[in-house]
Amino acid sequence: MTNLRDSIVDGIVRMMREAAFNVPRDVREALVKAYEVEDNPVAKANLDAILRNIDASGRLRMPMCQDTGTPTFFIELGDDFPIRSEVRSVIEEAVRKATVEIPLRPNTVNPWTGENTGDNTGRFVPIVHVDLVPGDQMRVMFLAKGGGSENTSKIYMLSPVLGVKGIKKAVIDAMVDAGPQPCPPIIVGIGVGGSADLAIKLAKKATFRRLNEPNLDPKLAELESELLEMINSLGLGPMGLGGRTYALGVKIEWAHKHPASLPVGISTQCWAFRRAEGIFDRDGSLNLVLPP
Amino acid sequence: MAEYRLRTPVTEDQVRKLKVGDLVYLDGIIVTGRDQVHRRALELAAKGEKDKVPVKLEGMALYHCGPIVGKVDGEWKVYGFGPTTSARMESVEADFIKEFGVRLIIGKGGLFERTTQGMREYGAAYLAYPGGVSVLATSAVKRVVEVHWLDLGVPEAMWVVEVENFGPTMVAIDSHGNNLFLDVLNSVRRKAEELKAKL
């Protein structure tokens, strides 16, 4: 059991390290494209700095952003995976180790006393969502979420009478309110339906879908394109200093809902998308899922 | 659009020359301060205990930044030095400039009406650095000179850092009432209303 535990801890540290040093390929490609189509010199200079920073981060193996985020995990845990209720303590151990080894900035603070725990763990942190699934593997989706882009998250509890038009307006309002703050170009996750908490969780999870993967539902794929065009037409641009690209992609996820409610959760993800996905086999070995 | 290379501390004359859109590179000392540094320093000022603020801030560059640091052979080493969101400091920055005489504020995402007014009145400018661009920023760090208020935690402490050729930063708010972020936001708000009306 000890070796298995160590091997999972090491695997999670490896995922966290790769996420800290490497922007996913689909995000980098979208940023390059944004640079190529940009004609605003300030926007172009900002995108150039971002791209050079991404290359330097990968080359020097230094965290791309000084805000190394709140460690967040979406876990699909197989019924027959050998570690089950221990999963949280394994992840906590990995986070403590990663904080020293990478190194990460200590970002876990008591809201009442202001005390920083120093190791990125604390009450309910790391944030771990677990779904039980059939099988003997454990799939881990890791996100190091920066404070700047988390602060511009939104939950709207719309009147169902407003329908899709209301959702579009809410998205526009959320972007205007976010303005330069979430480190654009951003990825916009939208969770529609469910409840207040589920909508925002779906929104965050939706940002994991690759930028080059449209929604499987053609109607929603069309809505994603329409919203992306609408958001970028506002003219906020990279870093909110004007230009063509404020958002690299819009990703929608949804759930059925109460007749009286229309929850719309919006999650904003900065360009420095510290994302990693991996599958652990029952012997603890990790297969990293690389972007297509 | 002009380019400047400035060594801190800077004078009011130097700051008044800066116009929005200018590029600035910095040498010398910059001091980090974000939410909690503002809060503590302004509380001390309110009690008439400004001298308890451990760094002389007159003419200085205050950087909205919570670095990544580690200790190597007893010396602090910086692993991440990008800017944090300045907007959180909007409610207090004009007071901070007034009380402590800082001349340059460095950050990302800009500051708004109240700070723009304060910068015009007291002679200060805002330098925008691209958000998240931490590795490039770190390459300008020469050394950590000292750290104060570490009880606030690593990100919130006051790091006194010597830099060489830190930049380019862009003047996004000058001391003449111009604010590039507000210009963009005002046009964005108009455009948003048009879009919503057409839905």
GROMACS .gro file of N, CA, C and O in nm, chain A residues 46 49 53 56-57 60 62-66 68 103 105-106 116 148 165 168-169 172-173 176 180-181 183 230 233-234 236 239-242 271, chain B residues 34 66-68 79-83 85 87 108-109 130-136 138 154-155 170 180-181 184-185 188-189 191-192 195-196 199:
model
  280
   46ASN      N    1   0.135   4.300  -2.584
   46ASN     CA    2   0.096   4.217  -2.470
   46ASN      C    3   0.097   4.069  -2.508
   46ASN      O    4   0.146   3.985  -2.431
   49ALA      N    5   0.450   3.945  -2.531
   49ALA     CA    6   0.509   3.921  -2.398
   49ALA      C    7   0.457   3.789  -2.341
   49ALA      O    8   0.533   3.710  -2.282
   53ASN      N    9   0.684   3.470  -2.260
   53ASN     CA   10   0.682   3.419  -2.122
   53ASN      C   11   0.653   3.268  -2.119
   53ASN      O   12   0.714   3.193  -2.043
   56ALA      N   13   0.965   3.089  -2.224
   56ALA     CA   14   1.067   3.094  -2.120
   56ALA      C   15   1.031   3.002  -2.004
   56ALA      O   16   1.118   2.934  -1.948
   57SER      N   17   0.904   2.997  -1.969
   57SER     CA   18   0.858   2.912  -1.859
   57SER      C   19   0.888   2.764  -1.889
   57SER      O   20   0.943   2.692  -1.805
   60LEU      N   21   1.292   2.722  -1.907
   60LEU     CA   22   1.363   2.735  -1.779
   60LEU      C   23   1.300   2.652  -1.668
   60LEU      O   24   1.351   2.644  -1.557
   62MET      N   25   1.024   2.720  -1.497
   62MET     CA   26   0.983   2.808  -1.388
   62MET      C   27   0.833   2.832  -1.403
   62MET      O   28   0.783   2.837  -1.515
   63PRO      N   29   0.760   2.846  -1.291
   63PRO     CA   30   0.616   2.869  -1.302
   63PRO      C   31   0.586   2.988  -1.393
   63PRO      O   32   0.648   3.093  -1.379
   64MET      N   33   0.492   2.971  -1.488
   64MET     CA   34   0.466   3.076  -1.585
   64MET      C   35   0.408   3.200  -1.519
   64MET      O   36   0.430   3.311  -1.565
   65CYS      N   37   0.334   3.181  -1.407
   65CYS     CA   38   0.273   3.295  -1.338
   65CYS      C   39   0.306   3.284  -1.189
   65CYS      O   40   0.312   3.173  -1.135
   66GLN      N   41   0.329   3.400  -1.127
   66GLN     CA   42   0.365   3.398  -0.984
   66GLN      C   43   0.245   3.358  -0.898
   66GLN      O   44   0.264   3.310  -0.786
   68THR      N   45   0.042   3.089  -0.842
   68THR     CA   46   0.036   2.948  -0.879
   68THR      C   47  -0.097   2.885  -0.839
   68THR      O   48  -0.113   2.764  -0.847
  103PRO      N   49   0.895   2.554  -0.696
  103PRO     CA   50   0.807   2.571  -0.582
  103PRO      C   51   0.682   2.650  -0.622
  103PRO      O   52   0.682   2.724  -0.719
  105ARG      N   53   0.368   2.921  -0.484
  105ARG     CA   54   0.345   3.025  -0.384
  105ARG      C   55   0.242   2.974  -0.284
  105ARG      O   56   0.144   2.913  -0.324
  106PRO      N   57   0.265   2.995  -0.154
  106PRO     CA   58   0.162   2.953  -0.058
  106PRO      C   59   0.040   3.044  -0.069
  106PRO      O   60   0.048   3.163  -0.044
  116ASN      N   61  -0.161   3.256   0.676
  116ASN     CA   62  -0.132   3.172   0.560
  116ASN      C   63  -0.077   3.039   0.612
  116ASN      O   64   0.019   3.037   0.688
  148GLY      N   65  -0.697   3.611  -0.965
  148GLY     CA   66  -0.747   3.719  -1.051
  148GLY      C   67  -0.863   3.675  -1.137
  148GLY      O   68  -0.963   3.746  -1.151
  165LYS      N   69  -3.199   3.465  -2.451
  165LYS     CA   70  -3.165   3.607  -2.459
  165LYS      C   71  -3.110   3.657  -2.325
  165LYS      O   72  -3.011   3.731  -2.320
  168LYS      N   73  -2.754   3.538  -2.283
  168LYS     CA   74  -2.659   3.618  -2.361
  168LYS      C   75  -2.629   3.751  -2.291
  168LYS      O   76  -2.514   3.795  -2.283
  169LYS      N   77  -2.734   3.814  -2.239
  169LYS     CA   78  -2.714   3.942  -2.169
  169LYS      C   79  -2.627   3.923  -2.045
  169LYS      O   80  -2.540   4.006  -2.015
  172ILE      N   81  -2.267   3.901  -2.146
  172ILE     CA   82  -2.210   4.033  -2.179
  172ILE      C   83  -2.182   4.112  -2.051
  172ILE      O   84  -2.074   4.168  -2.033
  173ASP      N   85  -2.280   4.113  -1.959
  173ASP     CA   86  -2.260   4.186  -1.832
  173ASP      C   87  -2.139   4.133  -1.756
  173ASP      O   88  -2.061   4.211  -1.700
  176VAL      N   89  -1.815   4.262  -1.919
  176VAL     CA   90  -1.791   4.405  -1.894
  176VAL      C   91  -1.743   4.423  -1.750
  176VAL      O   92  -1.649   4.499  -1.722
  180PRO      N   93  -1.050   4.420  -1.742
  180PRO     CA   94  -0.911   4.377  -1.756
  180PRO      C   95  -0.866   4.278  -1.648
  180PRO      O   96  -0.756   4.225  -1.656
  181GLN      N   97  -0.952   4.252  -1.550
  181GLN     CA   98  -0.903   4.185  -1.428
  181GLN      C   99  -0.864   4.038  -1.439
  181GLN      O  100  -0.774   3.994  -1.369
  183CYS      N  101  -0.691   3.866  -1.642
  183CYS     CA  102  -0.575   3.837  -1.728
  183CYS      C  103  -0.616   3.781  -1.863
  183CYS      O  104  -0.583   3.667  -1.898
  230MET      N  105  -1.941   3.779  -3.001
  230MET     CA  106  -2.002   3.892  -2.929
  230MET      C  107  -1.906   3.948  -2.823
  230MET      O  108  -1.886   4.069  -2.814
  233SER      N  109  -1.621   4.130  -2.978
  233SER     CA  110  -1.660   4.256  -3.044
  233SER      C  111  -1.669   4.372  -2.944
  233SER      O  112  -1.675   4.488  -2.984
  234LEU      N  113  -1.670   4.342  -2.814
  234LEU     CA  114  -1.674   4.450  -2.714
  234LEU      C  115  -1.546   4.534  -2.720
  234LEU      O  116  -1.546   4.650  -2.681
  236LEU      N  117  -1.247   4.473  -2.560
  236LEU     CA  118  -1.162   4.477  -2.441
  236LEU      C  119  -1.017   4.437  -2.472
  236LEU      O  120  -0.922   4.496  -2.421
  239MET      N  121  -0.541   4.184  -2.197
  239MET     CA  122  -0.511   4.266  -2.078
  239MET      C  123  -0.608   4.385  -2.061
  239MET      O  124  -0.583   4.476  -1.982
  240GLY      N  125  -0.716   4.383  -2.139
  240GLY     CA  126  -0.818   4.489  -2.122
  240GLY      C  127  -0.772   4.625  -2.172
  240GLY      O  128  -0.832   4.727  -2.136
  241LEU      N  129  -0.668   4.627  -2.256
  241LEU     CA  130  -0.619   4.755  -2.308
  241LEU      C  131  -0.658   4.773  -2.454
  241LEU      O  132  -0.598   4.853  -2.526
  242GLY      N  133  -0.763   4.702  -2.497
  242GLY     CA  134  -0.813   4.716  -2.632
  242GLY      C  135  -0.752   4.613  -2.726
  242GLY      O  136  -0.640   4.567  -2.705
  271TRP      N  137  -0.534   3.329  -1.942
  271TRP     CA  138  -0.455   3.261  -2.047
  271TRP      C  139  -0.359   3.160  -1.986
  271TRP      O  140  -0.326   3.061  -2.050
  326ARG      N  141   0.051   4.477  -0.164
  326ARG     CA  142  -0.083   4.453  -0.216
  326ARG      C  143  -0.182   4.476  -0.103
  326ARG      O  144  -0.158   4.562  -0.019
  358GLY      N  145   0.266   3.965  -0.550
  358GLY     CA  146   0.296   3.865  -0.447
  358GLY      C  147   0.389   3.764  -0.508
  358GLY      O  148   0.347   3.680  -0.587
  359PRO      N  149   0.518   3.772  -0.479
  359PRO     CA  150   0.615   3.689  -0.551
  359PRO      C  151   0.613   3.543  -0.506
  359PRO      O  152   0.558   3.509  -0.402
  360ILE      N  153   0.677   3.458  -0.588
  360ILE     CA  154   0.712   3.324  -0.542
  360ILE      C  155   0.857   3.334  -0.495
  360ILE      O  156   0.942   3.384  -0.569
  371TYR      N  157   1.134   3.330  -0.760
  371TYR     CA  158   1.099   3.239  -0.869
  371TYR      C  159   0.980   3.289  -0.951
  371TYR      O  160   0.944   3.229  -1.050
  372GLY      N  161   0.917   3.394  -0.903
  372GLY     CA  162   0.801   3.447  -0.976
  372GLY      C  163   0.777   3.589  -0.932
  372GLY      O  164   0.777   3.619  -0.813
  373PHE      N  165   0.761   3.681  -1.032
  373PHE     CA  166   0.758   3.823  -0.997
  373PHE      C  167   0.662   3.899  -1.087
  373PHE      O  168   0.685   4.014  -1.122
  374GLY      N  169   0.553   3.833  -1.128
  374GLY     CA  170   0.454   3.902  -1.211
  374GLY      C  171   0.359   3.983  -1.126
  374GLY      O  172   0.355   3.970  -1.003
  375PRO      N  173   0.279   4.069  -1.192
  375PRO     CA  174   0.189   4.159  -1.120
  375PRO      C  175   0.057   4.095  -1.078
  375PRO      O  176   0.012   4.000  -1.142
  377THR      N  177  -0.369   4.177  -0.959
  377THR     CA  178  -0.477   4.265  -1.004
  377THR      C  179  -0.482   4.393  -0.921
  377THR      O  180  -0.511   4.388  -0.801
  379ALA      N  181  -0.694   4.639  -0.934
  379ALA     CA  182  -0.829   4.690  -0.904
  379ALA      C  183  -0.867   4.674  -0.756
  379ALA      O  184  -0.943   4.754  -0.703
  400LYS      N  185  -0.126   4.519  -1.281
  400LYS     CA  186  -0.196   4.480  -1.404
  400LYS      C  187  -0.345   4.504  -1.387
  400LYS      O  188  -0.398   4.501  -1.275
  401GLY      N  189  -0.408   4.533  -1.499
  401GLY     CA  190  -0.553   4.550  -1.500
  401GLY      C  191  -0.599   4.690  -1.465
  401GLY      O  192  -0.718   4.721  -1.475
  422PRO      N  193   0.215   4.322  -1.827
  422PRO     CA  194   0.118   4.219  -1.867
  422PRO      C  195   0.098   4.113  -1.758
  422PRO      O  196   0.195   4.059  -1.704
  423GLY      N  197  -0.028   4.082  -1.727
  423GLY     CA  198  -0.061   3.987  -1.622
  423GLY      C  199  -0.011   3.848  -1.654
  423GLY      O  200  -0.021   3.802  -1.767
  424GLY      N  201   0.043   3.782  -1.552
  424GLY     CA  202   0.088   3.643  -1.569
  424GLY      C  203   0.227   3.628  -1.627
  424GLY      O  204   0.282   3.519  -1.627
  425VAL      N  205   0.284   3.742  -1.675
  425VAL     CA  206   0.413   3.732  -1.743
  425VAL      C  207   0.525   3.732  -1.637
  425VAL      O  208   0.604   3.825  -1.625
  426SER      N  209   0.528   3.624  -1.561
  426SER     CA  210   0.608   3.616  -1.440
  426SER      C  211   0.755   3.584  -1.467
  426SER      O  212   0.844   3.637  -1.401
  427VAL      N  213   0.780   3.498  -1.564
  427VAL     CA  214   0.918   3.455  -1.588
  427VAL      C  215   1.000   3.571  -1.645
  427VAL      O  216   1.113   3.595  -1.603
  428LEU      N  217   0.940   3.646  -1.737
  428LEU     CA  218   1.010   3.762  -1.794
  428LEU      C  219   1.037   3.864  -1.683
  428LEU      O  220   1.145   3.923  -1.677
  430THR      N  221   1.071   3.806  -1.366
  430THR     CA  222   1.172   3.753  -1.274
  430THR      C  223   1.314   3.771  -1.329
  430THR      O  224   1.409   3.789  -1.253
  446VAL      N  225   0.372   3.513   0.267
  446VAL     CA  226   0.464   3.545   0.157
  446VAL      C  227   0.402   3.639   0.053
  446VAL      O  228   0.463   3.740   0.017
  447PRO      N  229   0.281   3.610   0.002
  447PRO     CA  230   0.231   3.697  -0.105
  447PRO      C  231   0.204   3.839  -0.056
  447PRO      O  232   0.216   3.934  -0.134
  462MET      N  233   0.404   4.987  -1.943
  462MET     CA  234   0.343   5.095  -2.021
  462MET      C  235   0.268   5.190  -1.928
  462MET      O  236   0.195   5.145  -1.840
  472LEU      N  237  -0.584   5.491  -1.974
  472LEU     CA  238  -0.612   5.405  -2.091
  472LEU      C  239  -0.716   5.297  -2.059
  472LEU      O  240  -0.799   5.264  -2.143
  473PHE      N  241  -0.710   5.243  -1.938
  473PHE     CA  242  -0.806   5.138  -1.902
  473PHE      C  243  -0.948   5.193  -1.901
  473PHE      O  244  -1.041   5.130  -1.950
  476VAL      N  245  -1.080   5.245  -2.255
  476VAL     CA  246  -1.130   5.121  -2.315
  476VAL      C  247  -1.263   5.082  -2.252
  476VAL      O  248  -1.360   5.050  -2.321
  477LEU      N  249  -1.270   5.087  -2.118
  477LEU     CA  250  -1.392   5.042  -2.049
  477LEU      C  251  -1.513   5.128  -2.088
  477LEU      O  252  -1.623   5.075  -2.104
  480VAL      N  253  -1.623   5.011  -2.417
  480VAL     CA  254  -1.679   4.875  -2.403
  480VAL      C  255  -1.822   4.882  -2.346
  480VAL      O  256  -1.912   4.810  -2.392
  481ARG      N  257  -1.844   4.968  -2.249
  481ARG     CA  258  -1.978   4.979  -2.188
  481ARG      C  259  -2.081   5.026  -2.290
  481ARG      O  260  -2.193   4.975  -2.295
  483LYS      N  261  -2.062   4.988  -2.616
  483LYS     CA  262  -2.078   4.878  -2.711
  483LYS      C  263  -2.168   4.768  -2.651
  483LYS      O  264  -2.252   4.710  -2.720
  484ALA      N  265  -2.150   4.740  -2.521
  484ALA     CA  266  -2.230   4.636  -2.455
  484ALA      C  267  -2.378   4.673  -2.456
  484ALA      O  268  -2.464   4.588  -2.480
  487LEU      N  269  -2.513   4.614  -2.803
  487LEU     CA  270  -2.530   4.471  -2.829
  487LEU      C  271  -2.654   4.416  -2.761
  487LEU      O  272  -2.733   4.342  -2.821
  488LYS      N  273  -2.673   4.456  -2.635
  488LYS     CA  274  -2.788   4.403  -2.558
  488LYS      C  275  -2.919   4.453  -2.617
  488LYS      O  276  -3.018   4.381  -2.621
  491LEU      N  277  -3.042   4.237  -2.907
  491LEU     CA  278  -3.076   4.095  -2.884
  491LEU      C  279  -3.227   4.072  -2.894
  491LEU      O  280  -3.305   4.157  -2.857
   0.00000   0.00000   0.00000
